[in-house]
Coordinates of C-alpha atoms in Angstrom, one line a residue:
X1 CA -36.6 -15.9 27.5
X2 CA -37.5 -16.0 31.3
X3 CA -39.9 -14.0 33.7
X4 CA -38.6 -12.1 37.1
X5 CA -41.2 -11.7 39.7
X6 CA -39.7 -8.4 40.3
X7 CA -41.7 -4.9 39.4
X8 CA -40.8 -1.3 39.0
X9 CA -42.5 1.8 39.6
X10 CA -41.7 5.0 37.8
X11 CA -43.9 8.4 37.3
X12 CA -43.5 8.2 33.4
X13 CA -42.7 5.5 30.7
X14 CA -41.5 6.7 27.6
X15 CA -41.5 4.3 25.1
X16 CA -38.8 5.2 21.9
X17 CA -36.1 7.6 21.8
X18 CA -36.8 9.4 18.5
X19 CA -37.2 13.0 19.1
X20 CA -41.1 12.6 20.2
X21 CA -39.8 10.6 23.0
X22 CA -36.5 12.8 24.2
X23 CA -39.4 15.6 24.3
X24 CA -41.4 13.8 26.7
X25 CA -38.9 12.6 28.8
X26 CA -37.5 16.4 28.8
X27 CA -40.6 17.7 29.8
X28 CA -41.4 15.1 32.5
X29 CA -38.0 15.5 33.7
X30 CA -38.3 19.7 33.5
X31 CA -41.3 19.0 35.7
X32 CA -39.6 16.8 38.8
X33 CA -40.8 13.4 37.7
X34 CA -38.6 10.3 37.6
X35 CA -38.1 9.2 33.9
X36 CA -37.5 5.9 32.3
X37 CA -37.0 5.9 28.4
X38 CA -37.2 1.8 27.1
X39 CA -36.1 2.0 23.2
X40 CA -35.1 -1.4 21.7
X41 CA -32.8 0.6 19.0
X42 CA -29.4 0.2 18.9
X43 CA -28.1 3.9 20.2
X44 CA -28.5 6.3 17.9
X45 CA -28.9 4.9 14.1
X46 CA -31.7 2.6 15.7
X47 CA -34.3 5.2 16.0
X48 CA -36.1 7.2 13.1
X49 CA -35.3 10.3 14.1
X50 CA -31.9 9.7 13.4
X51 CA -32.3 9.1 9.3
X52 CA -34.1 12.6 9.0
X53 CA -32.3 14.8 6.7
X54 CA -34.2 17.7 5.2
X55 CA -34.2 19.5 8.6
X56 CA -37.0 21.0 11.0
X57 CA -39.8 23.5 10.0
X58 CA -40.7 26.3 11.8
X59 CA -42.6 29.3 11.8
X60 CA -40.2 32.0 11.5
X61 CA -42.8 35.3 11.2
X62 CA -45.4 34.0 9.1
X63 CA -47.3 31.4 10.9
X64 CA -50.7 31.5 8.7
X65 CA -48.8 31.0 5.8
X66 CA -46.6 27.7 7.4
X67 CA -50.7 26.5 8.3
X68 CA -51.7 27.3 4.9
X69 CA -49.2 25.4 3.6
X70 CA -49.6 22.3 5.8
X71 CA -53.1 22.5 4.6
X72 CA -52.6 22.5 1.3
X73 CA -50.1 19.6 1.4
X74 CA -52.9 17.5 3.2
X75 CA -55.3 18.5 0.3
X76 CA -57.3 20.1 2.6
X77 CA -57.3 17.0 5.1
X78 CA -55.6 18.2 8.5
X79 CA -57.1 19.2 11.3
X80 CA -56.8 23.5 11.5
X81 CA -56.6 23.7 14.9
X82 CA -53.9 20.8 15.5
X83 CA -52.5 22.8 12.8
X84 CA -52.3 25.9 14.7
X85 CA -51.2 24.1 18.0
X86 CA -48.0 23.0 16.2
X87 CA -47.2 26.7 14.1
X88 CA -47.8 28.3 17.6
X89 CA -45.1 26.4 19.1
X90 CA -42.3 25.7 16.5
X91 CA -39.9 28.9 17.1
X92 CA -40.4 28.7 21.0
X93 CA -39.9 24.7 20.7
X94 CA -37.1 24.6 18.4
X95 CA -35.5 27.9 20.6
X96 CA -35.8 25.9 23.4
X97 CA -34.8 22.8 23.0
X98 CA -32.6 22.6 20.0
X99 CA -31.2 26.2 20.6
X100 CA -30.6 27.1 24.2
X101 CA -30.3 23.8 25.9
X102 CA -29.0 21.1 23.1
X103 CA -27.0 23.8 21.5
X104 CA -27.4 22.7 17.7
X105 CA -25.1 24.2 15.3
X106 CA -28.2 25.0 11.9
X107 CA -26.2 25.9 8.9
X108 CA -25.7 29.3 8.8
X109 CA -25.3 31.9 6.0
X110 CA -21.9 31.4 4.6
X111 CA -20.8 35.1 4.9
X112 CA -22.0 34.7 8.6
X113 CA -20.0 31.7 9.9
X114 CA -17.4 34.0 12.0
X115 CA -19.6 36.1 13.4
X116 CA -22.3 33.0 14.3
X117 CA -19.0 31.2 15.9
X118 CA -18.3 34.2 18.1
X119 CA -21.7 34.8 19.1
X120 CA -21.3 31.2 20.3
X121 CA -18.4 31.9 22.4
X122 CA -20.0 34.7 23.9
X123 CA -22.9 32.9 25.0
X124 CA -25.4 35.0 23.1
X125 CA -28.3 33.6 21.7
X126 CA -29.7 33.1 18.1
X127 CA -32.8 34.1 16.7
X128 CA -35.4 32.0 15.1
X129 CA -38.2 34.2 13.9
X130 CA -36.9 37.6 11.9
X131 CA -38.5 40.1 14.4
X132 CA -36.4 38.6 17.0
X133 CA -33.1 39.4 15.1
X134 CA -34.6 42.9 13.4
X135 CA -35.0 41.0 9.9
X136 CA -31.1 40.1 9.9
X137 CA -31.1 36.7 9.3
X138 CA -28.4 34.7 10.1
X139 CA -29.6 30.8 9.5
X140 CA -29.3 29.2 6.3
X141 CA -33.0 28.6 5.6
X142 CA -34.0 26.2 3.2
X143 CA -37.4 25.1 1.1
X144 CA -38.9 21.5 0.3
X145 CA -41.6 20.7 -1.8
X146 CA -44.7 22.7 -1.1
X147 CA -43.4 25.0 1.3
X148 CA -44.2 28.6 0.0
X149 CA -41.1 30.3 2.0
X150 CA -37.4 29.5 2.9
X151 CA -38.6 28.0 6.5
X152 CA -35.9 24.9 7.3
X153 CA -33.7 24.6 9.5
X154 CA -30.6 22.2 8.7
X155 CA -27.6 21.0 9.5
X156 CA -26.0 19.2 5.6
X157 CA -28.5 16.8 4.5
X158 CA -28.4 14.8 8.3
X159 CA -30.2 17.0 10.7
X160 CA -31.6 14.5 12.7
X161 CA -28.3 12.8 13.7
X162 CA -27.0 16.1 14.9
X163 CA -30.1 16.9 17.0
X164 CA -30.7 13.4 18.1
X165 CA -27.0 12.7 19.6
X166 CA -27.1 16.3 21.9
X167 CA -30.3 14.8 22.7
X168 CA -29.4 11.3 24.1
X169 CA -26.5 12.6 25.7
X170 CA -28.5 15.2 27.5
X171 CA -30.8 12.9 29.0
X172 CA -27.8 10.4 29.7
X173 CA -26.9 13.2 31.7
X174 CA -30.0 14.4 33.3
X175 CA -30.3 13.4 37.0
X176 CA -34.3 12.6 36.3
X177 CA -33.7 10.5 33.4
X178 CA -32.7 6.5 33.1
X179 CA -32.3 5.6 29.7
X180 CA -32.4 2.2 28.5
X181 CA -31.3 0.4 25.3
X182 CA -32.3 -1.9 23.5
X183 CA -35.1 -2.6 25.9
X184 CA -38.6 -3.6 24.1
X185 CA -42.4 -3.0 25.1
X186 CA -44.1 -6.6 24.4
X187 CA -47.4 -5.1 25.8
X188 CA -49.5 -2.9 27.8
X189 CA -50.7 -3.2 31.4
X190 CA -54.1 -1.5 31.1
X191 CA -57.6 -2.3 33.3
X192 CA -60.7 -0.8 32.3
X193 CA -59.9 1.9 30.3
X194 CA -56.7 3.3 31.9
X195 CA -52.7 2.1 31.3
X196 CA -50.6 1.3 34.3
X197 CA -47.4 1.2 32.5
X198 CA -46.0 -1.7 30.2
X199 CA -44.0 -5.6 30.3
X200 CA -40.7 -4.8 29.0
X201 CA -37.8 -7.0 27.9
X202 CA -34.3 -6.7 27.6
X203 CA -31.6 -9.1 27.1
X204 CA -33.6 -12.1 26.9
X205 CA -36.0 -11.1 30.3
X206 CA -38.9 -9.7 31.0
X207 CA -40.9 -7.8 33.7
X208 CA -43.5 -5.4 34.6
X209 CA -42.9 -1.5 34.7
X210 CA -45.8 0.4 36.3
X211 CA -45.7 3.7 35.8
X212 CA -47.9 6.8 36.4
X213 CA -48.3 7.8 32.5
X214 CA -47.0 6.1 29.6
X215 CA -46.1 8.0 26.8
X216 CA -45.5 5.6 23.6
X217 CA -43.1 7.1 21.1
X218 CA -42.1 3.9 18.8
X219 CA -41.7 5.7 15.3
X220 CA -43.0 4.4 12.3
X221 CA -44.2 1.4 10.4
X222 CA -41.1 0.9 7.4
X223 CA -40.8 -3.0 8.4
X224 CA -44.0 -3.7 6.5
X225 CA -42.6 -2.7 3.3
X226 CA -39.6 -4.3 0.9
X227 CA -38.4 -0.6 0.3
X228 CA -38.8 2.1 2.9
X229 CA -36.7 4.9 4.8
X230 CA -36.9 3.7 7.8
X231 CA -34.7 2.0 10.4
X232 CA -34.8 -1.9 10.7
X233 CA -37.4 -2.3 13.7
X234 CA -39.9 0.0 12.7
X235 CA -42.9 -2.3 13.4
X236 CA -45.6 -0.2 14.2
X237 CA -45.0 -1.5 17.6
X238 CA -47.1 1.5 19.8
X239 CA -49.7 1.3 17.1
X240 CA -50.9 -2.2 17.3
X241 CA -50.3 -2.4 21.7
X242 CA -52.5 0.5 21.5
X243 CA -55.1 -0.8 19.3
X244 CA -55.1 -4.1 21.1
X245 CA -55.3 -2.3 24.3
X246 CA -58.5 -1.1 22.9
X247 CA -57.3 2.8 22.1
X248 CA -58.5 4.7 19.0
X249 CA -56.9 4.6 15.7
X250 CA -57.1 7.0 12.8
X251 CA -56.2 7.6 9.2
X252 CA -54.0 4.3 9.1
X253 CA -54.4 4.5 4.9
X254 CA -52.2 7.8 4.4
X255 CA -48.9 5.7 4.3
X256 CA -46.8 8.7 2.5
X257 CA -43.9 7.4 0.0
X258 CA -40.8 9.4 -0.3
X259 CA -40.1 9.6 -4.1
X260 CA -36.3 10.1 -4.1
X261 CA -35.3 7.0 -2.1
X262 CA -31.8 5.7 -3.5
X263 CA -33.0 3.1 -5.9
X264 CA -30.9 0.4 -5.1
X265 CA -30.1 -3.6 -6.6
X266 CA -30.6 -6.1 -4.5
X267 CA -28.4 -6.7 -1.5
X268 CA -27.4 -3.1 -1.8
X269 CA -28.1 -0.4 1.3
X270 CA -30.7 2.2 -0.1
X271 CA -30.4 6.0 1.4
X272 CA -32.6 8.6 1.3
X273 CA -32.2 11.3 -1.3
X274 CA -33.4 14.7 0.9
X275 CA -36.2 16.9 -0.5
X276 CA -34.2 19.5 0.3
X277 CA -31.9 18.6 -2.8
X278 CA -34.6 19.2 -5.5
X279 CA -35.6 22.5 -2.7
X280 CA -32.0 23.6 -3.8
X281 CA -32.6 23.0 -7.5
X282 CA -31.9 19.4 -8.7
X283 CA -34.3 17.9 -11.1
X284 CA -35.9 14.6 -11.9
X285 CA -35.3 12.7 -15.6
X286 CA -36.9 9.8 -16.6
X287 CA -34.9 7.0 -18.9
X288 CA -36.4 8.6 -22.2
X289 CA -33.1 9.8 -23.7
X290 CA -33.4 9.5 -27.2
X291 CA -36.6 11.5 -27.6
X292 CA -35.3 14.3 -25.0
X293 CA -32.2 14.4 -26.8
X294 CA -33.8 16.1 -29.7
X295 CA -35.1 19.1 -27.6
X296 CA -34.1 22.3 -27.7
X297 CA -35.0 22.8 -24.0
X298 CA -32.2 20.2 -22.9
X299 CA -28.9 21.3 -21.3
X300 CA -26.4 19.8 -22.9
X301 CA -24.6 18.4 -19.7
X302 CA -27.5 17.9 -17.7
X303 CA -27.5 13.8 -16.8
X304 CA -30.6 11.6 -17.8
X305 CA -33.1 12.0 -20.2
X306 CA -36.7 13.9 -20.2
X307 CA -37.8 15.9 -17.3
X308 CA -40.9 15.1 -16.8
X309 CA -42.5 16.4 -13.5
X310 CA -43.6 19.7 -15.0
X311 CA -46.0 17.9 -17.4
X312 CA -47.3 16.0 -13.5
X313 CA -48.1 19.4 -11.4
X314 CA -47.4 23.4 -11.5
X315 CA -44.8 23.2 -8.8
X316 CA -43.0 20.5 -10.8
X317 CA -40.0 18.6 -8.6
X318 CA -41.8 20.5 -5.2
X319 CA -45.2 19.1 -5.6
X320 CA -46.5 17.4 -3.0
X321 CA -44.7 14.2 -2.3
X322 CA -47.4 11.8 -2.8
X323 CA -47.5 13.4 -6.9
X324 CA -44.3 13.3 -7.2
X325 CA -43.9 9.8 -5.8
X326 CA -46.7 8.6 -8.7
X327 CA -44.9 10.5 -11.3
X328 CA -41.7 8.6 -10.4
X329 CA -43.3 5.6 -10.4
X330 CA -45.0 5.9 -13.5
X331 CA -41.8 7.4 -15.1
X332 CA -40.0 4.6 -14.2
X333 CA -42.3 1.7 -15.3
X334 CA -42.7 3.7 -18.6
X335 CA -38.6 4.0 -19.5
X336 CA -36.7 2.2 -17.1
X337 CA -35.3 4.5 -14.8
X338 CA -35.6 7.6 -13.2
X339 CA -32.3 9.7 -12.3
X340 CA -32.3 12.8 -9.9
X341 CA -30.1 15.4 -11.8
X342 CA -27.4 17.5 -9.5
X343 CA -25.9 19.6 -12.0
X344 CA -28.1 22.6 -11.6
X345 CA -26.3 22.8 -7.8
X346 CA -23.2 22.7 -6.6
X347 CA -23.7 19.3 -4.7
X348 CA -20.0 18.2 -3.5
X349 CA -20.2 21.0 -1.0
X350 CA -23.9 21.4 -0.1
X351 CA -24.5 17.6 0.5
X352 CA -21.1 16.2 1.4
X353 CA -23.1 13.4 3.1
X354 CA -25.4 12.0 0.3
X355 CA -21.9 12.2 -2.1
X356 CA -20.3 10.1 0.5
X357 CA -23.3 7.5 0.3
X358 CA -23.1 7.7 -3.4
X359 CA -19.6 7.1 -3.6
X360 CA -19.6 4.2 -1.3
X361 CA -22.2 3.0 -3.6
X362 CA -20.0 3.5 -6.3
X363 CA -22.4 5.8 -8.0
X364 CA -21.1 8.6 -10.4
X365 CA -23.6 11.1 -9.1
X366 CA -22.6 13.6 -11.7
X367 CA -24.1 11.2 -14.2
X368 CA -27.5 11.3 -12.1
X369 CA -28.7 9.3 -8.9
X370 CA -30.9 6.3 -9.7
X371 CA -34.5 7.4 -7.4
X372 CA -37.2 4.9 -6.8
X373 CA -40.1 5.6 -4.2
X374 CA -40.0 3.7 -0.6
X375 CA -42.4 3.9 2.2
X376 CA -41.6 6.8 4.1
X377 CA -44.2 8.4 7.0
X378 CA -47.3 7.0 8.1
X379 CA -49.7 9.9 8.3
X380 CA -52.4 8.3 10.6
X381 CA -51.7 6.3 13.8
X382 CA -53.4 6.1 17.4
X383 CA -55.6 8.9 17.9
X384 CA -54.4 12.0 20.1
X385 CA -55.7 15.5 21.0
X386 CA -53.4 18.6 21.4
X387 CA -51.3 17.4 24.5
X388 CA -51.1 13.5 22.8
X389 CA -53.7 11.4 25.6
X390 CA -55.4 9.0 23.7
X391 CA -58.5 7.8 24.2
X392 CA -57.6 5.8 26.8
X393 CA -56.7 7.2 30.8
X394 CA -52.6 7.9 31.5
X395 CA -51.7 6.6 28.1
X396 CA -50.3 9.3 25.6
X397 CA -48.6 8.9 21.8
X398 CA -46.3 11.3 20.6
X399 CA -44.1 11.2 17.2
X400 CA -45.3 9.0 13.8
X401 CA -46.6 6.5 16.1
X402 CA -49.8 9.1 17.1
X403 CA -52.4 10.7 14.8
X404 CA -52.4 14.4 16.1
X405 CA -54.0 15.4 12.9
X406 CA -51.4 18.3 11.8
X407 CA -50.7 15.8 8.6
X408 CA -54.3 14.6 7.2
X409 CA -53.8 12.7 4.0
X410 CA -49.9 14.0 3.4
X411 CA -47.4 15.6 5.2
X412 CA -45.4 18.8 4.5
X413 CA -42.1 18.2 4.2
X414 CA -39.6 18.9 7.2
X415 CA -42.5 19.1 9.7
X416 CA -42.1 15.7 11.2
X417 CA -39.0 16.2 13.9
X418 CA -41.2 19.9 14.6
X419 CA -44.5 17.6 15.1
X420 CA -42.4 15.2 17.4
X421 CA -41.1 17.8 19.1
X422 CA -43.9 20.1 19.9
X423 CA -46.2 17.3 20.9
X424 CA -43.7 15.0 22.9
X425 CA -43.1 18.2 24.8
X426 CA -46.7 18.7 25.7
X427 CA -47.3 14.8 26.7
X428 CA -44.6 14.9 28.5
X429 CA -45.9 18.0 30.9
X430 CA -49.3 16.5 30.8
X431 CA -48.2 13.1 31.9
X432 CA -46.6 14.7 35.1
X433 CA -48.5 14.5 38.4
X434 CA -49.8 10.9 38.6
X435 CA -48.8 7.5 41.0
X436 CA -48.0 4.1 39.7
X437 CA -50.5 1.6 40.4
X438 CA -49.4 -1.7 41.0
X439 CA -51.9 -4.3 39.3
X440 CA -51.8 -7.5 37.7
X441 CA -49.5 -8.0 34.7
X442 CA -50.6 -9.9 31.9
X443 CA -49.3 -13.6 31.7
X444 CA -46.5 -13.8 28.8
X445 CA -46.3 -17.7 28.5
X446 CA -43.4 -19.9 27.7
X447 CA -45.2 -23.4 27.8
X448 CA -44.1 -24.7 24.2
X449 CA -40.6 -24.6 22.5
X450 CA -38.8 -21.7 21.4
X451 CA -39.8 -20.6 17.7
X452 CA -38.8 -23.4 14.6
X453 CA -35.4 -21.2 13.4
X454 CA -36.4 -18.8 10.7
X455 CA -40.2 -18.3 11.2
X456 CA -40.0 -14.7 11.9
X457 CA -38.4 -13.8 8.7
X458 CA -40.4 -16.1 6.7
X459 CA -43.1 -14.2 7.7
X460 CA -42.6 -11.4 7.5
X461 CA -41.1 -11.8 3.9
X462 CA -44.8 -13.1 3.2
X463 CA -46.4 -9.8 5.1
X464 CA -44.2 -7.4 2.8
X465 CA -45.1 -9.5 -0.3
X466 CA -48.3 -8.3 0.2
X467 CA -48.1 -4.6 1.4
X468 CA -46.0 -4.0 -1.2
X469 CA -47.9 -5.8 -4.1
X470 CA -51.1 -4.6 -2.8
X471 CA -50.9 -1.9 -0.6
X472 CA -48.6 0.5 -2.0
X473 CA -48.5 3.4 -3.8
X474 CA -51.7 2.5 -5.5
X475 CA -54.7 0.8 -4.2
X476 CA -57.1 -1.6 -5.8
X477 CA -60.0 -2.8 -3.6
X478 CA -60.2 -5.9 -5.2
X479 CA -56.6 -6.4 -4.4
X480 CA -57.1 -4.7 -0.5
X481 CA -59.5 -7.9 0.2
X482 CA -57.5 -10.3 -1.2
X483 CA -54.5 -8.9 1.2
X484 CA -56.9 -8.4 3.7
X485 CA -57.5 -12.2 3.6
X486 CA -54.0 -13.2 3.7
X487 CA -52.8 -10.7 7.2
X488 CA -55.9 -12.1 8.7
X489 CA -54.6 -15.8 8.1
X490 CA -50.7 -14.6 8.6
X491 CA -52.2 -12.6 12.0
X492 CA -54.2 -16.0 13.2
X493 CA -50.8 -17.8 12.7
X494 CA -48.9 -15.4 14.6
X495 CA -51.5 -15.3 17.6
X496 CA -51.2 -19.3 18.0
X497 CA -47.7 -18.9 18.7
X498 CA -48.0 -15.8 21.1
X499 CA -50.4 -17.8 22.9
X500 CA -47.6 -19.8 24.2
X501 CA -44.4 -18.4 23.4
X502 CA -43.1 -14.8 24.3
X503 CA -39.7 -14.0 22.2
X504 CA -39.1 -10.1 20.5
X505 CA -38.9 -11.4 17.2
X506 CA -42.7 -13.1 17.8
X507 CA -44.4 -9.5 19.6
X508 CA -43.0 -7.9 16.6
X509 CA -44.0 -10.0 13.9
X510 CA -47.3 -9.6 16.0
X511 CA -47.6 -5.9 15.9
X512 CA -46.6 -5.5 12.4
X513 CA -49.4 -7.5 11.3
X514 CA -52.1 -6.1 13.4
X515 CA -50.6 -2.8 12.0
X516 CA -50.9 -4.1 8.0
X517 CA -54.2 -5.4 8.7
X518 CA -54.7 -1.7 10.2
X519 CA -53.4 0.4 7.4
X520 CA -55.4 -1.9 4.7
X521 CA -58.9 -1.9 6.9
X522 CA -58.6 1.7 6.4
X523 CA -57.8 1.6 3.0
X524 CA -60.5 -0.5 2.0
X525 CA -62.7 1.5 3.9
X526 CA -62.2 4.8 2.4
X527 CA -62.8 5.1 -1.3
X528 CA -61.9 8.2 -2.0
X529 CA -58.2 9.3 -3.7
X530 CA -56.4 12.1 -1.7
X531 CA -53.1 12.3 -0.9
X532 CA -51.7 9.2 0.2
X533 CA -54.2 7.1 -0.4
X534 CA -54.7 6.7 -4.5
X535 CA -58.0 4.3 -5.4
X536 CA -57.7 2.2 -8.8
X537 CA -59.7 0.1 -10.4
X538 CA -57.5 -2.3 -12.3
X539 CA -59.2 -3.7 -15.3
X540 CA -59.7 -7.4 -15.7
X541 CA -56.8 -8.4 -18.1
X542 CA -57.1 -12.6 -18.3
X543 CA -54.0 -13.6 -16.8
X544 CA -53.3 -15.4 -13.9
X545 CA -53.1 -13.1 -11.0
X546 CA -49.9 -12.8 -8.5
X547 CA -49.7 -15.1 -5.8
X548 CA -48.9 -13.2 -2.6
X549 CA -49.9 -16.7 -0.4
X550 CA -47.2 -19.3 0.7

């Protein structure tokens, strides 16, 4: 890797092309500034948004009930009036953007496919809330765990490919906008309390961007886990740049866990199993056949064994994710396995997507999907107010990378492309209006040898040993200091090599670990159980305890 001694000025730096970031740049770029969007994914599977597949909340006519809802989910933890910010929003947002200028198809009812294909042609437009279409609704709206009301927007079970793609061909198209792939932020340009914009590198060379505001949008933390939902490359990246940078972070503990993630062997491709299919009807069975078989509750072609997540919660298969991800759990270490059960649905043709992945998996899904939890949403991040500026001047956090506080200890279901949306909108616009100021770049140094072959994975195979023994769905504090010990030691490592190397593979392996020791700082520091975060005390049982050191 090699310096240039050139520099750049632009008006905004977005950093990430999940939907958070398209918003920004959009909004900058709706308000005349000159746009640069740095993403290191691979164009379009590389960024988060991509992967989401229950679909996009919004408010329809009944905003205090989306809030109370939201609330609920958080147990009582989110912020009301971030809460209100984003219910205020989400029809005019999603009508916006996703309606009137990306032109997303939703699922609509079946019986109104012609007439929604004509209206298209005619270049009407479609109503979000039921007072704009005099209560004639027209879009298939769906329900996920703890939503109280059909309220989803969808498109199959992969909504966030088909808004994502419109999205980054938009902007490809957008006379304001210069997107660039597989571009990475190794660090922040900051001086005394204010960002001037961020070193980037691409294809082996790096260089100072100054830039007026700098939005970071870098997605979420899924690298730090063996088994998460996430894209490869989702090392907290923004997170830790901004924490070193000095900015505020919050609520880094609430790590959510999806609990229908495909629960695949070893060297097999995992998938996420929507919420949206147990919001449709399918249930969850544990490995307990033989008892379950002599019930007289059991449907006799119904895959699996026992259900079990009514005994776990009143909503049963829609309680909030962080119960039902427990429940799994526990199900599974009790009997083996835990199978999501499709029958009560007509699956082939309401999730042609997830039968494909099962199928390529060679998985008979009419026999019941194998489900294990995975790391799925961090709920915390750096610290934002409504229109995402952190805590420090011209430097702003939109997406699962920012804390806005609409999530508190859980997140709602299908409100994380809405939050992205709403709030990468509002940066954006904010962030318009100020000059690049050319100052002093830090010094990336290249004095030693490139990195011995292998030492980023190594690590990293050490960091999720940890994270995932220790700092999962269930928290010891006993066990949180003894992982707390061994990032700080993995961390000191790392920052001997920064100090004289600069490679990709090394800034990640950096951020990732200043994010772990984050998430388990907080973790330790908050003794409480609620929502994501779940305290234990293990008892003392005499044997040898796991080794999570090299």
């Amino acid at each position: 890797m090699s310096a240039t001694t050139d520099h750049e000025t632009v008006d905004v730096l977005v950093v990430g092309s999940g939907i958070a970031g398209l918003a920004a740049a959009l909004a900058g770029a709706r308000e005349g500034q000159e746009v640069v969007v740095a993403t290191k994914a691979t164009r379009p599977e590389g960024a988060s948004s991509w992967w989401a597949q229950g679909g996009i909340a919004v408010s329809r006519d009944h905003p205090e009930q989306f809030k109370q809802d939201i609330l609920t989910a958080s147990d009582g933890t989110a912020d009301p009036d971030a809460v209100d910010v984003l219910v205020e929003n989400a029809n005019e947002a999603v009508r916006d953007v996703l309606v009137e200028t990306l032109d997303v198809e939703f699922d609509v009812e079946g019986e109104d496919d012609q007439r929604e294909s004509s209206e298209r042609a005619n270049g009407e437009e479609r109503p979000v809330s039921e007072n704009d279409s005099d209560g004639d609704e027209e879009y298939d709206f769906t329900r996920e765990a703890a939503h109280s009301e059909d309220r989803i927007l969808h498109v199959d079970a992969a909504t966030g490919k088909h808004i994502h793609i419109p999205f980054l061909n938009y902007l490809d198209d957008h006379e304001n906008v210069e997107m660039r792939d597989d571009t990475a932020a190794l660090d922040l340009i900051r001086h005394e309390g204010r960002v001037h914009g961020a070193m980037l590198e691409s294809d082996g060379e790096y260089s100072p961007v100054y830039a007026g505001a700098t939005v970071l949008a870098t997605g979420g933390i899924g690298d730090l886990f063996t088994h998460s939902t996430n894209p490869t490359g989702s090392t907290g990246d923004g997170i830790a740049m901004a924490a070193l940078a000095g900015a505020d972070v919050e609520d880094m503990e609430f790590v959510q866990f999806h609990p229908t993630a495909y629960a695949a062997e070893d060297g097999e491709d995992g998938f996420l199993l929507s919420e949206a299919v147990r919001g449709e009807g399918a249930l969850l069975r544990n490995g307990d056949v033989s008892e379950y078989s002599n019930s007289e509750a059991r449907e006799t072609e119904s895959p699996g064994g026992e259900r079990f997540m009514p005994d776990y919660h009143a909503d049963a298969e829609l309680a909030p994710r962080d119960v039902v991800a427990r429940a799994v759990a526990a199900e599974r270490e009790a009997t083996g396995t835990v199978v999501l059960d499709v029958s009560p649905l007509d699956f082939e043709s309401e999730f042609p997507g997830l039968v494909e992945k099962c199928e390529d998996r060679g998985v008979d899904w009419t026999e019941g999907i194998p489900v294990a939890p995975a790391e799925h949403f961090l709920c915390g991040g750096i610290a934002v107010d409504d229109r995402g500026q952190t805590s420090l001047d011209r430097l702003y956090a939109v997406g699962e990378c920012a804390r806005t506080g609409v999530h508190g200890a859980n997140r709602l279901a299908s409100t994380s492309l809405l939050e992205g949306l709403v709030w990468g909108l509002r940066a954006g616009a904010d962030a318009a209006g100020n000059e690049a100021e050319v100052i002093e770049a830090p010094d990336l140094l290249e004095r030693d040898p490139d990195l011995p072959e292998d030492f980023a994975r190594q690590k990293f195979h050490r960091l999720r040993r940890v994270t995932e023994e220790y700092v999962g769905l269930e928290r010891d504090p006993a066990d949180l200091n003894r992982a707390l010990g061994v990032l700080r030691r993995l961390k000191g490592e790392v920052d001997a090599y920064v100090r004289t190397r600069t490679a990709r593979s090394l800034y990640e392996l950096r951020n990732a670990s200043v994010t772990a020791l984050l998430v388990t700082r907080h973790a330790l520091e908050n003794d409480e159980s609620v929502g994501t975060h779940h305290v234990v005390e293990a008892e003392p049982t005499g044997e040898p305890e796991p080794s999570v050191d090299d």
